[in-house]
Amino acid sequence: MLKLQIPKNRMNYLIKQIPLHFDAIRLEQGWEYYHKGRVTEVDLKGLSVLAIVTSKQVHNVEVHLENFAASTCTCSFEGFCQHIGATFFSLYAAYGRAELVLQQLKQQIHTRKKPARSAAASVIQERKAAAQANVPLEESMPSDWHRFFEGKFHGFSISHQHSIETFYESALESLPPYAANWRDTTRELYMFHIVLFMMRKIEQFYQETKSSYLSYYHENGCKISAKNCEDKLVEFVDRIDVNRSFLAEPKIWLSTMKMVGESALQGKDSPVDWLFVYRFIWWKLTDQPSAQKEEVARLDGLLAKKELLPKKKDTLLAARAHFDIMQGHTEQAFERLGQLAHPHAKDFFLYLNKFASDGQWDHMLVWLRWLFPSITNANHDDFRTFCQYWLDTTKHLANDSEWVQVMESLLPRSYYYYTAYLLQTKRYRQWVDLQLANRISPLNLYGMELKAIEEHDSALLLPLYHQAAERAVLEKNRASYKTAVRLLKKLHSIYKHIGQDDRWEHYIYRLADKFSRLRAFQEELKKGKWIR
């Protein structure tokens, strides 16, 4: 008997779908057809399994591995027939004994058909069944939608065949159409929860693939997809009137924020910046004081617990301080944030971005000063972002003395930002001093930068070329001597340009005398016709 082995996640999906669509009699008939060898020519085509099942007539069966409800058979029975059941058992045979799974499925079918104990329980059961049967309901709660989402992607795993990008694109393509005819306010929140589901799933994939030999590849994919989801969420929240939406769907919104909080307040390692998501949405819910008060009480309760892990406590403190900031209590927020065990500058760029967008430069300056101590340990991207925020703020201040002081104190990390600023503001002497302090050769600087200073005052470049030339000589090899000569040629031209040939003659003979024992260097000087 031919056995086609489909992926395990697809088989698990079929096992979950069978009790939802079959009655016990039809299913057992399907097992008998399979047992008697009536299933032939089983083949996989895309996401469907095609088979021929023979009873009194020959029937063509198609079993969908992603949307089982769309499975078909050419027989006259309206519904899920024994021929589809027989094809299922033929597929299961690659994994185990079909008669055993038959008994398990029959038991599930009988359990499903037992009468509910109450009307409320019936509604809940219908919602769960609807979600599992690929039919999300408009009047359902977000938890029901997420069960439906999970059902659609049950068993999907990251491997060499499936990337995180595949999941991301598939979810965005397959989930939205189910809410096409819903009322606008509910459909908007349904779309929000698709993104939220994707973020939670990405986090799950991230955790599951940590021990994989492809963990770096998967981790990078997870981070990129998580950032895309965050951007979509921000776009969504900015696009709608959140407070009006809250008034229209208060139960869904409260359930939503509880769900976001469950993910955001754990303080666990994740590619998703849950703390940003949590604070960004709450910041938009400005007209919901009762909801804010309830959330603050919950945070206070969580912070009151003893023996909190440092990372979780930091997350709770940052979340609690956010409500202080929303209420304008900045000093109180700083007091809470002062308790952080490991402050990270990037966790507070949310506020800098908001103040910059609103043109609140005084607030911006207060936060930049507060963040300054933590920026020394920041990664490259966060350090760059911090410097850019400082530069943007400086443009709106009476003078730039504090910015210059900050840049000097952050050297050498701030070298590229500081040197560019000095050129921009035409502080050429300070620029040259900075290159000298960092022992930067003119050969490693942009020609346009050197040209700008030369046009302003070429004499400023003399110490820069002196230092670089003598450092090259001290390397004591033929290649470095040639480099020194290149620098000396430029130095000579500068002396001629400023009309100080006598100083050049004095310098070159003193240099030759200083390194008189370096024969190869002396030869290079003679080639340049500077000494005899």
Phi, psi and omega in degrees: 000130182290130180239116175266126180258108177274163179303149184300321181295327177289321178296318178300323177297314180298319180299323178288329184280327185307309182297339182280339188241345184249152164263164188296326183293310180298321181295318180293323175299321177298320178296320179298317178300316178297314184298328181272006174075031183271359179262122181225168175050050178281127185215149179259127178227105184064237178256025179230150173252126178255139181209160173246128179239127184254124171237245172285332177231172177266129183237139176265126184244139173232118180252119180278129182272351179247326178228083186302329181299340181269005179296148184223161175215148183277003178285174186272355184289133179269103181133200182269108189269175179294337181289320175295320178298318180297320179296320177300313181295328176296322178289322182292335185302335178288346183248338183178190183279123185296327182293332180285316179292332176301313181296320179297317182291322178297320178297319178295322179295316179296321179295319180296329184273357177294141181295142178291152183281339180207166179296320180297317179296325179296317179297316180298317181296320179296320179296317179296316180296321180297317179297317180290333181269018177065035178228086178291145182255141181296324183274003181285164175272162181307325179299325177291319178299319181292327174296321177297314178302315180298321179298321180293328183244023180297130177086352178294128180225156180277127180208190177292342180268330183238123177258167178295329178295326177298314178297314182303311182292321181295318180295317180294332182273320190268334187274321184300323185301336182296337182254018186302326185256012180282165175293153190303313185297321180286321180297321178300316180289326175299317178296321176301317184286337172298314179295319179297318177299317179299319180295317179294322180290320178300318177298319179298314178300320181300315180292320185288333185261007182299325183269001181286150177291347176257023188301322181296316180298314181293319181299317179296317178298319179297318182294319179295314181294322178297318178295321177298319178294317178300318179296320179294321180294316178299317179299318180296311183295322178290332185283325185259164172273098188299318182292323177292320178298321179298317180294327180283324183227064186297320182296317180294320181294317179296319177295322180297312182292329175294319180294317178297318180298322180299325179278323188281331190263010181278333181071027182266162179291127184204148174286347180267132177275077184297324181297321176297313181301312181302310184289323181298316181290316180298326180296332179280337181274061186287335186260024183236067184299323182292320178294320178297317181298319179295320180291321178299317179298321179294318179296319178298321178295319179293320180290337181285345181290144181273160175059042174285141175295144184307317183293320179292321179296319177300319180296316180294321179296317179296320179293318181292320179296332180299321180289330173297317181294319179300327182269004177083013181263071186295316181298319178296323178295316179298324179297317178293315183293338175295344179273357182297134178286322181222082179290138178238125185303321185297336179293347185241006175294339175306317182286319179299319180296320180294314181294322179294318180296324182272356181071026180268075188288333176294316176297321180301315182295321178300315181288323178297319178295321181291325182282340188309313182299329184275348187283340182296332180259008183285155176287176187299314182297317181291321178298316179297317180297317179300313181298321180293319177298319179297316181296317179298321180291320182302327181297342182252011179256164182294326178211169185252019185298322182289322177299315180298319179297318179296314181298320180293322181289338181264003176297147006273356184297329184270009187308309187293324180286319183290315182295322178294322181292320179297320177293317182299323181265008175060037174265073190291323180296317177295325178297315179296318179300323180295318179294321179296318181296328181263006176055047180268127179282144176301334179292343180258009180252158179291137180300325181294327179292313180296322180296321180298319180288321180297321179291329179283307180195096185297337180297336179297336183276349183305307182298330180295316179286325175302309183299314183294320182295315182290327176295323179293318179299320183292346176287339170057054169212161187302319181296318181291329177295320177296322177297318179300321180295320176303317180291321180294325177299317179293321179297318178299317181294326178292316178300319178295320182297324182266005175072036180235057180297325181296322176295322178296313180301315179299317182294313186294323178288324177293322178295317179296323179290322181297324182245039184296337184273355179266092188299317182296323179292321178299322179296321180294323178294322179292323178298326179279359178060036177264334176226165180252000000 
